[in-house]
PDB file of C-alpha atoms in Angstrom:
ATOM      1  CA  MET A 139     -12.358  45.248 131.248  1.00 61.00           C
ATOM      2  CA  ARG A 140     -11.964  43.114 128.158  1.00 78.00           C
ATOM      3  CA  ASP A 141     -12.946  44.460 124.786  1.00 87.00           C
ATOM      4  CA  PHE A 142     -15.904  42.915 122.901  1.00 94.00           C
ATOM      5  CA  ILE A 143     -15.051  39.890 120.748  1.00 95.00           C
ATOM      6  CA  ALA A 144     -17.703  38.863 118.237  1.00 96.00           C
ATOM      7  CA  HIS A 145     -18.670  35.170 118.295  1.00 97.00           C
ATOM      8  CA  PRO A 146     -21.128  33.415 115.931  1.00 97.00           C
ATOM      9  CA  GLU A 147     -23.983  33.815 118.397  1.00 97.00           C
ATOM     10  CA  HIS A 148     -23.578  37.570 118.423  1.00 97.00           C
ATOM     11  CA  GLY A 149     -24.681  38.030 114.776  1.00 97.00           C
ATOM     12  CA  ILE A 150     -23.417  38.690 111.261  1.00 97.00           C
ATOM     13  CA  VAL A 151     -19.877  39.251 110.055  1.00 98.00           C
ATOM     14  CA  TRP A 152     -19.700  41.634 107.088  1.00 98.00           C
ATOM     15  CA  ILE A 153     -16.621  41.459 104.787  1.00 98.00           C
ATOM     16  CA  SER A 154     -16.118  43.919 101.981  1.00 97.00           C
ATOM     17  CA  GLY A 155     -13.933  43.058  99.032  1.00 95.00           C
ATOM     18  CA  ALA A 156     -14.694  39.334  99.440  1.00 95.00           C
ATOM     19  CA  SER A 157     -14.582  38.225  95.801  1.00 94.00           C
ATOM     20  CA  SER A 158     -10.856  37.376  95.815  1.00 92.00           C
ATOM     21  CA  GLY A 159      -7.670  37.393  97.853  1.00 91.00           C
ATOM     22  CA  ILE A 160      -7.693  37.885 101.632  1.00 93.00           C
ATOM     23  CA  GLY A 161     -11.429  38.758 101.794  1.00 95.00           C
ATOM     24  CA  ARG A 162     -12.477  35.541 100.043  1.00 95.00           C
ATOM     25  CA  ALA A 163     -10.140  33.264 102.088  1.00 96.00           C
ATOM     26  CA  LEU A 164     -11.259  34.930 105.316  1.00 97.00           C
ATOM     27  CA  ALA A 165     -14.932  34.531 104.470  1.00 97.00           C
ATOM     28  CA  LEU A 166     -14.449  30.812 104.023  1.00 97.00           C
ATOM     29  CA  ARG A 167     -12.370  30.581 107.199  1.00 97.00           C
ATOM     30  CA  LEU A 168     -14.989  32.328 109.338  1.00 98.00           C
ATOM     31  CA  ALA A 169     -17.858  30.401 107.755  1.00 97.00           C
ATOM     32  CA  GLY A 170     -15.964  27.270 108.636  1.00 97.00           C
ATOM     33  CA  GLU A 171     -15.825  28.448 112.227  1.00 97.00           C
ATOM     34  CA  GLY A 172     -19.631  28.753 112.329  1.00 97.00           C
ATOM     35  CA  TYR A 173     -20.099  32.457 111.533  1.00 98.00           C
ATOM     36  CA  LYS A 174     -22.815  33.773 109.238  1.00 98.00           C
ATOM     37  CA  VAL A 175     -20.795  35.927 106.831  1.00 98.00           C
ATOM     38  CA  ALA A 176     -22.260  38.624 104.590  1.00 98.00           C
ATOM     39  CA  VAL A 177     -19.908  39.249 101.605  1.00 97.00           C
ATOM     40  CA  THR A 178     -19.796  42.324  99.453  1.00 97.00           C
ATOM     41  CA  ALA A 179     -18.043  42.995  96.119  1.00 95.00           C
ATOM     42  CA  ARG A 180     -18.910  44.183  92.613  1.00 93.00           C
ATOM     43  CA  SER A 181     -18.562  40.716  91.062  1.00 92.00           C
ATOM     44  CA  HIS A 182     -21.854  38.894  91.708  1.00 95.00           C
ATOM     45  CA  GLU A 183     -20.671  35.755  89.964  1.00 96.00           C
ATOM     46  CA  LYS A 184     -17.563  35.394  92.115  1.00 96.00           C
ATOM     47  CA  LEU A 185     -19.612  35.921  95.289  1.00 96.00           C
ATOM     48  CA  VAL A 186     -22.107  33.245  94.230  1.00 97.00           C
ATOM     49  CA  GLU A 187     -19.208  30.866  93.630  1.00 96.00           C
ATOM     50  CA  LEU A 188     -17.884  31.673  97.072  1.00 96.00           C
ATOM     51  CA  GLN A 189     -21.289  31.040  98.591  1.00 96.00           C
ATOM     52  CA  ALA A 190     -21.463  27.636  96.881  1.00 96.00           C
ATOM     53  CA  GLU A 191     -17.993  26.770  98.120  1.00 95.00           C
ATOM     54  CA  ALA A 192     -19.177  27.358 101.723  1.00 95.00           C
ATOM     55  CA  ASN A 193     -21.935  24.734 101.403  1.00 95.00           C
ATOM     56  CA  GLY A 194     -21.396  22.096 104.080  1.00 92.00           C
ATOM     57  CA  LEU A 195     -19.499  24.377 106.428  1.00 96.00           C
ATOM     58  CA  SER A 196     -20.890  24.985 109.934  1.00 96.00           C
ATOM     59  CA  GLY A 197     -21.554  28.631 109.056  1.00 96.00           C
ATOM     60  CA  SER A 198     -22.917  30.224 105.936  1.00 96.00           C
ATOM     61  CA  ILE A 199     -22.323  33.015 103.390  1.00 97.00           C
ATOM     62  CA  ILE A 200     -24.815  35.681 102.377  1.00 97.00           C
ATOM     63  CA  VAL A 201     -24.278  37.458  99.044  1.00 97.00           C
ATOM     64  CA  LEU A 202     -24.866  41.204  99.152  1.00 96.00           C
ATOM     65  CA  ASP A 203     -23.605  42.907  95.987  1.00 94.00           C
ATOM     66  CA  GLY A 204     -22.282  46.404  96.214  1.00 95.00           C
ATOM     67  CA  ASP A 205     -19.576  48.853  95.211  1.00 97.00           C
ATOM     68  CA  VAL A 206     -17.726  50.366  98.181  1.00 97.00           C
ATOM     69  CA  THR A 207     -17.097  53.553  96.268  1.00 97.00           C
ATOM     70  CA  ASP A 208     -20.884  54.152  96.239  1.00 97.00           C
ATOM     71  CA  ALA A 209     -21.991  55.360  99.713  1.00 97.00           C
ATOM     72  CA  GLU A 210     -25.653  54.658  98.937  1.00 97.00           C
ATOM     73  CA  ASP A 211     -24.782  51.096  97.974  1.00 96.00           C
ATOM     74  CA  MET A 212     -23.162  50.543 101.381  1.00 97.00           C
ATOM     75  CA  GLU A 213     -26.181  52.025 103.145  1.00 97.00           C
ATOM     76  CA  HIS A 214     -28.350  49.510 101.272  1.00 97.00           C
ATOM     77  CA  VAL A 215     -26.050  46.633 102.278  1.00 97.00           C
ATOM     78  CA  MET A 216     -26.190  47.687 105.888  1.00 97.00           C
ATOM     79  CA  ALA A 217     -29.987  47.973 105.773  1.00 96.00           C
ATOM     80  CA  SER A 218     -30.231  44.493 104.212  1.00 96.00           C
ATOM     81  CA  ILE A 219     -28.081  43.009 107.013  1.00 96.00           C
ATOM     82  CA  GLU A 220     -30.072  44.785 109.695  1.00 93.00           C
ATOM     83  CA  TYR A 221     -33.607  44.147 108.423  1.00 94.00           C
ATOM     84  CA  GLU A 222     -33.244  40.864 106.604  1.00 95.00           C
ATOM     85  CA  HIS A 223     -30.412  38.875 108.239  1.00 94.00           C
ATOM     86  CA  GLY A 224     -29.857  40.068 111.774  1.00 92.00           C
ATOM     87  CA  THR A 225     -27.503  42.089 113.955  1.00 95.00           C
ATOM     88  CA  LEU A 226     -24.116  43.157 112.599  1.00 97.00           C
ATOM     89  CA  ALA A 227     -21.600  41.887 115.073  1.00 98.00           C
ATOM     90  CA  MET A 228     -18.373  42.458 113.101  1.00 98.00           C
ATOM     91  CA  ALA A 229     -17.358  44.461 110.046  1.00 98.00           C
ATOM     92  CA  ILE A 230     -14.109  43.619 108.287  1.00 98.00           C
ATOM     93  CA  LEU A 231     -13.383  46.462 105.848  1.00 98.00           C
ATOM     94  CA  ASN A 232     -11.091  44.784 103.354  1.00 96.00           C
ATOM     95  CA  ALA A 233     -11.920  46.065  99.845  1.00 94.00           C
ATOM     96  CA  GLY A 234      -8.867  47.481  98.125  1.00 94.00           C
ATOM     97  CA  VAL A 235      -6.959  47.849  94.905  1.00 93.00           C
ATOM     98  CA  TYR A 236      -3.251  48.013  94.218  1.00 92.00           C
ATOM     99  CA  LEU A 237      -2.237  50.122  91.278  1.00 93.00           C
ATOM    100  CA  PRO A 238       1.524  50.400  90.816  1.00 91.00           C
ATOM    101  CA  VAL A 239       2.729  53.969  90.379  1.00 94.00           C
ATOM    102  CA  HIS A 240       5.871  54.906  88.442  1.00 93.00           C
ATOM    103  CA  ALA A 241       7.093  58.518  88.552  1.00 93.00           C
ATOM    104  CA  GLU A 242       8.183  58.217  84.887  1.00 92.00           C
ATOM    105  CA  ASP A 243       4.526  57.756  83.918  1.00 93.00           C
ATOM    106  CA  LEU A 244       2.201  59.243  86.512  1.00 95.00           C
ATOM    107  CA  LYS A 245      -1.521  58.838  85.941  1.00 96.00           C
ATOM    108  CA  ARG A 246      -4.079  60.824  87.868  1.00 97.00           C
ATOM    109  CA  THR A 247      -6.556  57.924  87.611  1.00 98.00           C
ATOM    110  CA  ASP A 248      -4.258  55.595  89.542  1.00 97.00           C
ATOM    111  CA  PHE A 249      -4.399  57.956  92.491  1.00 98.00           C
ATOM    112  CA  GLU A 250      -8.114  58.724  92.173  1.00 98.00           C
ATOM    113  CA  LYS A 251      -9.120  55.061  92.013  1.00 97.00           C
ATOM    114  CA  SER A 252      -6.850  54.081  94.869  1.00 97.00           C
ATOM    115  CA  PHE A 253      -8.229  56.823  97.114  1.00 98.00           C
ATOM    116  CA  ALA A 254     -11.812  56.038  96.073  1.00 98.00           C
ATOM    117  CA  VAL A 255     -11.614  52.292  96.884  1.00 97.00           C
ATOM    118  CA  ASN A 256      -9.024  52.013  99.605  1.00 97.00           C
ATOM    119  CA  LEU A 257      -9.880  55.088 101.620  1.00 98.00           C
ATOM    120  CA  SER A 258     -13.333  56.464 100.755  1.00 98.00           C
ATOM    121  CA  GLY A 259     -14.546  52.898 100.329  1.00 98.00           C
ATOM    122  CA  VAL A 260     -13.687  52.169 103.965  1.00 98.00           C
ATOM    123  CA  VAL A 261     -15.424  55.294 105.129  1.00 98.00           C
ATOM    124  CA  ASN A 262     -18.563  54.406 103.146  1.00 98.00           C
ATOM    125  CA  CYS A 263     -18.744  51.078 105.038  1.00 98.00           C
ATOM    126  CA  LEU A 264     -17.588  52.445 108.341  1.00 98.00           C
ATOM    127  CA  LEU A 265     -20.300  55.066 108.772  1.00 98.00           C
ATOM    128  CA  PRO A 266     -23.355  52.760 108.572  1.00 98.00           C
ATOM    129  CA  ALA A 267     -21.545  50.023 110.511  1.00 98.00           C
ATOM    130  CA  ILE A 268     -20.740  52.316 113.447  1.00 98.00           C
ATOM    131  CA  ARG A 269     -24.273  53.746 113.449  1.00 97.00           C
ATOM    132  CA  HIS A 270     -25.748  50.255 113.713  1.00 96.00           C
ATOM    133  CA  MET A 271     -23.280  49.092 116.406  1.00 97.00           C
ATOM    134  CA  LYS A 272     -23.678  52.277 118.424  1.00 96.00           C
ATOM    135  CA  ALA A 273     -27.467  51.613 118.601  1.00 95.00           C
ATOM    136  CA  LYS A 274     -26.711  48.078 119.836  1.00 94.00           C
ATOM    137  CA  GLY A 275     -24.045  49.170 122.311  1.00 94.00           C
ATOM    138  CA  GLN A 276     -21.397  46.783 121.024  1.00 96.00           C
ATOM    139  CA  GLY A 277     -19.637  45.612 117.908  1.00 97.00           C
ATOM    140  CA  GLN A 278     -16.230  44.848 116.371  1.00 98.00           C
ATOM    141  CA  ILE A 279     -14.603  46.574 113.396  1.00 98.00           C
ATOM    142  CA  ALA A 280     -11.392  45.514 111.642  1.00 98.00           C
ATOM    143  CA  ILE A 281      -9.778  47.804 109.030  1.00 98.00           C
ATOM    144  CA  VAL A 282      -7.434  46.044 106.577  1.00 97.00           C
ATOM    145  CA  SER A 283      -4.402  48.226 105.953  1.00 97.00           C
ATOM    146  CA  SER A 284      -0.941  46.939 105.045  1.00 94.00           C
ATOM    147  CA  VAL A 285       2.670  47.162 106.057  1.00 92.00           C
ATOM    148  CA  THR A 286       3.059  49.376 102.941  1.00 91.00           C
ATOM    149  CA  GLY A 287       1.486  52.008 105.183  1.00 96.00           C
ATOM    150  CA  TYR A 288       4.495  51.946 107.498  1.00 96.00           C
ATOM    151  CA  GLY A 289       6.773  53.707 105.026  1.00 95.00           C
ATOM    152  CA  GLY A 290       7.259  54.472 101.373  1.00 94.00           C
ATOM    153  CA  LEU A 291       8.099  51.564  99.008  1.00 91.00           C
ATOM    154  CA  PRO A 292       8.760  51.446  95.286  1.00 91.00           C
ATOM    155  CA  THR A 293       5.543  51.762  93.163  1.00 91.00           C
ATOM    156  CA  GLY A 294       3.493  52.417  96.303  1.00 92.00           C
ATOM    157  CA  ALA A 295       2.825  56.129  96.052  1.00 96.00           C
ATOM    158  CA  ALA A 296      -0.897  55.737  95.724  1.00 97.00           C
ATOM    159  CA  HIS A 297      -1.509  52.458  97.517  1.00 94.00           C
ATOM    160  CA  GLY A 298       0.840  53.159 100.403  1.00 96.00           C
ATOM    161  CA  ALA A 299      -0.623  56.609 100.916  1.00 97.00           C
ATOM    162  CA  THR A 300      -4.105  55.074 101.404  1.00 98.00           C
ATOM    163  CA  LYS A 301      -2.821  52.383 103.768  1.00 97.00           C
ATOM    164  CA  ALA A 302      -0.938  54.924 105.849  1.00 98.00           C
ATOM    165  CA  ALA A 303      -4.182  56.953 106.127  1.00 98.00           C
ATOM    166  CA  LEU A 304      -6.110  53.829 107.262  1.00 98.00           C
ATOM    167  CA  ILE A 305      -3.570  53.228 110.057  1.00 98.00           C
ATOM    168  CA  ASN A 306      -4.017  56.750 111.333  1.00 98.00           C
ATOM    169  CA  MET A 307      -7.823  56.498 110.946  1.00 98.00           C
ATOM    170  CA  ALA A 308      -8.056  53.334 113.042  1.00 98.00           C
ATOM    171  CA  GLU A 309      -5.740  54.719 115.730  1.00 98.00           C
ATOM    172  CA  SER A 310      -7.706  57.943 115.935  1.00 98.00           C
ATOM    173  CA  LEU A 311     -11.121  56.326 116.001  1.00 98.00           C
ATOM    174  CA  LYS A 312     -10.128  53.938 118.799  1.00 98.00           C
ATOM    175  CA  PHE A 313     -10.283  56.661 121.445  1.00 97.00           C
ATOM    176  CA  ASP A 314     -13.945  57.376 120.884  1.00 97.00           C
ATOM    177  CA  LEU A 315     -15.097  53.841 119.857  1.00 97.00           C
ATOM    178  CA  ASP A 316     -13.702  52.472 123.129  1.00 96.00           C
ATOM    179  CA  LYS A 317     -16.224  54.634 124.973  1.00 95.00           C
ATOM    180  CA  LEU A 318     -19.100  53.356 122.786  1.00 96.00           C
ATOM    181  CA  GLY A 319     -18.369  49.696 123.416  1.00 96.00           C
ATOM    182  CA  ILE A 320     -17.200  49.234 119.789  1.00 97.00           C
ATOM    183  CA  ARG A 321     -13.901  47.482 119.374  1.00 97.00           C
ATOM    184  CA  ILE A 322     -11.685  48.511 116.454  1.00 98.00           C
ATOM    185  CA  GLN A 323      -8.705  46.593 115.174  1.00 98.00           C
ATOM    186  CA  LEU A 324      -6.091  47.247 112.530  1.00 98.00           C
ATOM    187  CA  ILE A 325      -4.940  44.481 110.183  1.00 97.00           C
ATOM    188  CA  CYS A 326      -1.489  45.071 108.649  1.00 96.00           C
ATOM    189  CA  PRO A 327      -0.420  42.009 106.692  1.00 93.00           C
ATOM    190  CA  GLY A 328       3.016  41.645 105.162  1.00 88.00           C
ATOM    191  CA  PHE A 329       3.208  40.440 101.602  1.00 80.00           C
ATOM    192  CA  VAL A 330       0.363  37.981 100.862  1.00 81.00           C
ATOM    193  CA  ASP A 331       0.114  35.906  97.675  1.00 75.00           C
ATOM    194  CA  THR A 332      -2.938  37.480  96.039  1.00 74.00           C
ATOM    195  CA  PRO A 333      -3.797  38.726  92.575  1.00 67.00           C
ATOM    196  CA  ALA A 334      -2.925  42.279  93.763  1.00 65.00           C
ATOM    197  CA  THR A 335       0.586  41.547  95.038  1.00 63.00           C
ATOM    198  CA  ARG A 336       1.441  39.571  91.894  1.00 64.00           C
ATOM    199  CA  LYS A 337       1.687  42.998  90.186  1.00 60.00           C
ATOM    200  CA  ASN A 338       4.749  43.867  92.342  1.00 59.00           C
ATOM    201  CA  ALA A 339       7.870  44.306  90.242  1.00 59.00           C
ATOM    202  CA  PHE A 340      10.248  43.612  93.146  1.00 58.00           C
ATOM    203  CA  PRO A 341      11.040  40.703  95.425  1.00 63.00           C
ATOM    204  CA  MET A 342       8.526  40.190  98.235  1.00 67.00           C
ATOM    205  CA  PRO A 343      10.305  38.797 101.357  1.00 69.00           C
ATOM    206  CA  ALA A 344       8.349  36.435 103.609  1.00 73.00           C
ATOM    207  CA  LEU A 345       5.479  36.005 101.145  1.00 79.00           C
ATOM    208  CA  VAL A 346       2.493  34.410 102.911  1.00 87.00           C
ATOM    209  CA  PRO A 347      -0.075  32.088 101.236  1.00 90.00           C
ATOM    210  CA  VAL A 348      -3.557  33.577 101.374  1.00 90.00           C
ATOM    211  CA  GLU A 349      -4.932  30.701 103.500  1.00 94.00           C
ATOM    212  CA  GLU A 350      -2.267  31.287 106.098  1.00 93.00           C
ATOM    213  CA  ALA A 351      -3.157  34.999 106.108  1.00 93.00           C
ATOM    214  CA  ALA A 352      -6.816  34.066 106.762  1.00 95.00           C
ATOM    215  CA  ARG A 353      -5.806  31.865 109.667  1.00 95.00           C
ATOM    216  CA  GLU A 354      -3.646  34.654 111.211  1.00 96.00           C
ATOM    217  CA  ILE A 355      -6.443  37.214 110.832  1.00 97.00           C
ATOM    218  CA  ALA A 356      -9.148  34.914 112.203  1.00 97.00           C
ATOM    219  CA  ALA A 357      -6.963  34.230 115.258  1.00 97.00           C
ATOM    220  CA  GLY A 358      -6.192  37.914 115.734  1.00 97.00           C
ATOM    221  CA  LEU A 359      -9.880  38.863 115.630  1.00 97.00           C
ATOM    222  CA  LYS A 360     -10.340  36.678 118.712  1.00 97.00           C
ATOM    223  CA  SER A 361      -7.417  38.250 120.552  1.00 96.00           C
ATOM    224  CA  GLN A 362      -7.232  41.463 122.529  1.00 94.00           C
ATOM    225  CA  ALA A 363      -4.621  42.928 120.220  1.00 96.00           C
ATOM    226  CA  PHE A 364      -5.263  46.263 118.501  1.00 97.00           C
ATOM    227  CA  GLU A 365      -3.006  45.429 115.563  1.00 98.00           C
ATOM    228  CA  ILE A 366      -3.037  42.092 113.722  1.00 97.00           C
ATOM    229  CA  THR A 367       0.217  41.902 111.798  1.00 95.00           C
ATOM    230  CA  PHE A 368       2.139  38.966 110.282  1.00 93.00           C
ATOM    231  CA  PRO A 369       4.580  37.436 109.685  1.00 93.00           C
ATOM    232  CA  LYS A 370       5.822  39.079 112.901  1.00 92.00           C
ATOM    233  CA  ARG A 371       9.598  38.945 112.234  1.00 91.00           C
ATOM    234  CA  PHE A 372       9.204  40.660 108.849  1.00 90.00           C
ATOM    235  CA  THR A 373       6.660  43.262 109.911  1.00 92.00           C
ATOM    236  CA  THR A 374       8.677  44.112 113.050  1.00 93.00           C
ATOM    237  CA  MET A 375      11.733  44.650 110.879  1.00 92.00           C
ATOM    238  CA  LEU A 376       9.752  47.047 108.682  1.00 92.00           C
ATOM    239  CA  LYS A 377       8.587  49.003 111.743  1.00 94.00           C
ATOM    240  CA  LEU A 378      12.123  49.282 112.998  1.00 95.00           C
ATOM    241  CA  ALA A 379      13.401  50.267 109.563  1.00 95.00           C
ATOM    242  CA  ARG A 380      11.037  53.204 109.632  1.00 93.00           C
ATOM    243  CA  LEU A 381      12.811  54.536 112.701  1.00 96.00           C
ATOM    244  CA  LEU A 382      16.031  54.967 110.712  1.00 97.00           C
ATOM    245  CA  PRO A 383      17.089  58.373 109.397  1.00 97.00           C
ATOM    246  CA  TYR A 384      15.733  58.898 105.913  1.00 97.00           C
ATOM    247  CA  GLY A 385      19.099  58.416 104.230  1.00 97.00           C
ATOM    248  CA  ALA A 386      19.581  55.039 105.843  1.00 97.00           C
ATOM    249  CA  TYR A 387      15.931  54.053 105.172  1.00 97.00           C
ATOM    250  CA  PHE A 388      16.099  54.805 101.432  1.00 96.00           C
ATOM    251  CA  THR A 389      19.436  52.978 101.142  1.00 96.00           C
ATOM    252  CA  LEU A 390      18.077  49.933 102.909  1.00 94.00           C
ATOM    253  CA  VAL A 391      14.922  49.733 100.731  1.00 93.00           C
ATOM    254  CA  ASN A 392      16.949  50.186  97.550  1.00 93.00           C
ATOM    255  CA  ARG A 393      19.288  47.427  98.640  1.00 91.00           C
ATOM    256  CA  VAL A 394      16.568  44.948  99.629  1.00 85.00           C
ATOM    257  CA  THR A 395      14.399  45.564  96.538  1.00 85.00           C
ATOM    258  CA  GLY A 396      17.197  46.195  94.072  1.00 86.00           C
ATOM    259  CA  TRP A 397      15.130  49.159  92.881  1.00 87.00           C
ATOM    260  CA  ARG A 398      18.055  51.555  92.350  1.00 85.00           C
ATOM    261  CA  GLU A 399      19.579  49.220  89.752  1.00 83.00           C
ATOM    262  CA  ARG A 400      16.358  48.768  87.788  1.00 81.00           C
ATOM    263  CA  PRO A 401      16.100  50.656  84.500  1.00 81.00           C
ATOM    264  CA  PRO A 402      13.309  53.241  84.107  1.00 78.00           C
ATOM    265  CA  LEU A 403      10.124  52.235  82.330  1.00 73.00           C
ATOM    266  CA  ALA A 404      10.495  51.644  78.612  1.00 60.00           C
ATOM    267  CA  GLY A 405      10.540  54.890  76.704  1.00 51.00           C
ATOM    268  CA  HIS A 406      11.661  56.905  79.714  1.00 52.00           C
ATOM    269  CA  ARG A 407      15.211  57.738  80.751  1.00 44.00           C
ATOM    270  CA  PRO A 408      16.436  59.897  83.578  1.00 41.00           C
ATOM    271  CA  VAL A 409      17.459  63.422  82.522  1.00 37.00           C
ATOM    272  CA  THR A 410      21.007  64.220  83.709  1.00 34.00           C
ATOM    273  CA  PRO A 411      22.237  67.815  84.012  1.00 33.00           C
ATOM    274  CA  HIS A 412      24.395  67.213  80.867  1.00 33.00           C
ATOM    275  CA  ALA A 413      21.512  65.859  78.798  1.00 31.00           C
ATOM    276  CA  ALA A 414      19.317  68.810  79.793  1.00 32.00           C
ATOM    277  CA  GLU A 415      21.732  71.384  78.491  1.00 25.00           C
TER     278      GLU A 415
END
């Protein structure tokens, strides 16, 4: 039996975090394929600009403002879709932030905000979406994680932790959602050229333009694959690297990123046993 694949005639696609980056490019891509796309983000102005850019496409974009960290907001978005615009056929839970973390200057707020947006924000969208789809007996959900969830990378202590959690969440939910007729997919892009990744302080191999990422995701949503990941050669190498013993893994990441040779943040220097005496 083939899993449910949402087509334009099935209803609305909801994309969170659609004001920039992958979410924005994907909204335009799907609208161009004839879907009616509901977009959510905190920036009303950017969503309105996105809606205007979709004029003339075969589909359309509906602006539904909301903050994914506010569970009540997401309930209101879901209610608006259900009672004002139609059936929710697909939810693409994409909202996220990337806050680089350096051990020399740890900030609790970097972790708290990352967890609130990247992890709790997904849950706040997931609950009303599943409730709606369960009542309809079908639906499709895609959770946007990242290859940073495969293993630890420099500056990724907060971001990578949330993305690893999303991978586990999607894998675990699949067992029950399969029985409900709700299809769940996991999206794990490699490095994509977005405002978030431009904060990275290390080389990003196989960097993908955001429009190409949108094409890959749109194609993957129509496939029977559980995981949508690209570029395949790079993401496969990362998966294989994670099978290495820890010593070999850390050596490899340091060599590829050059992180070991980078000086500490300004104003911080490593304390050696001699200096500590």
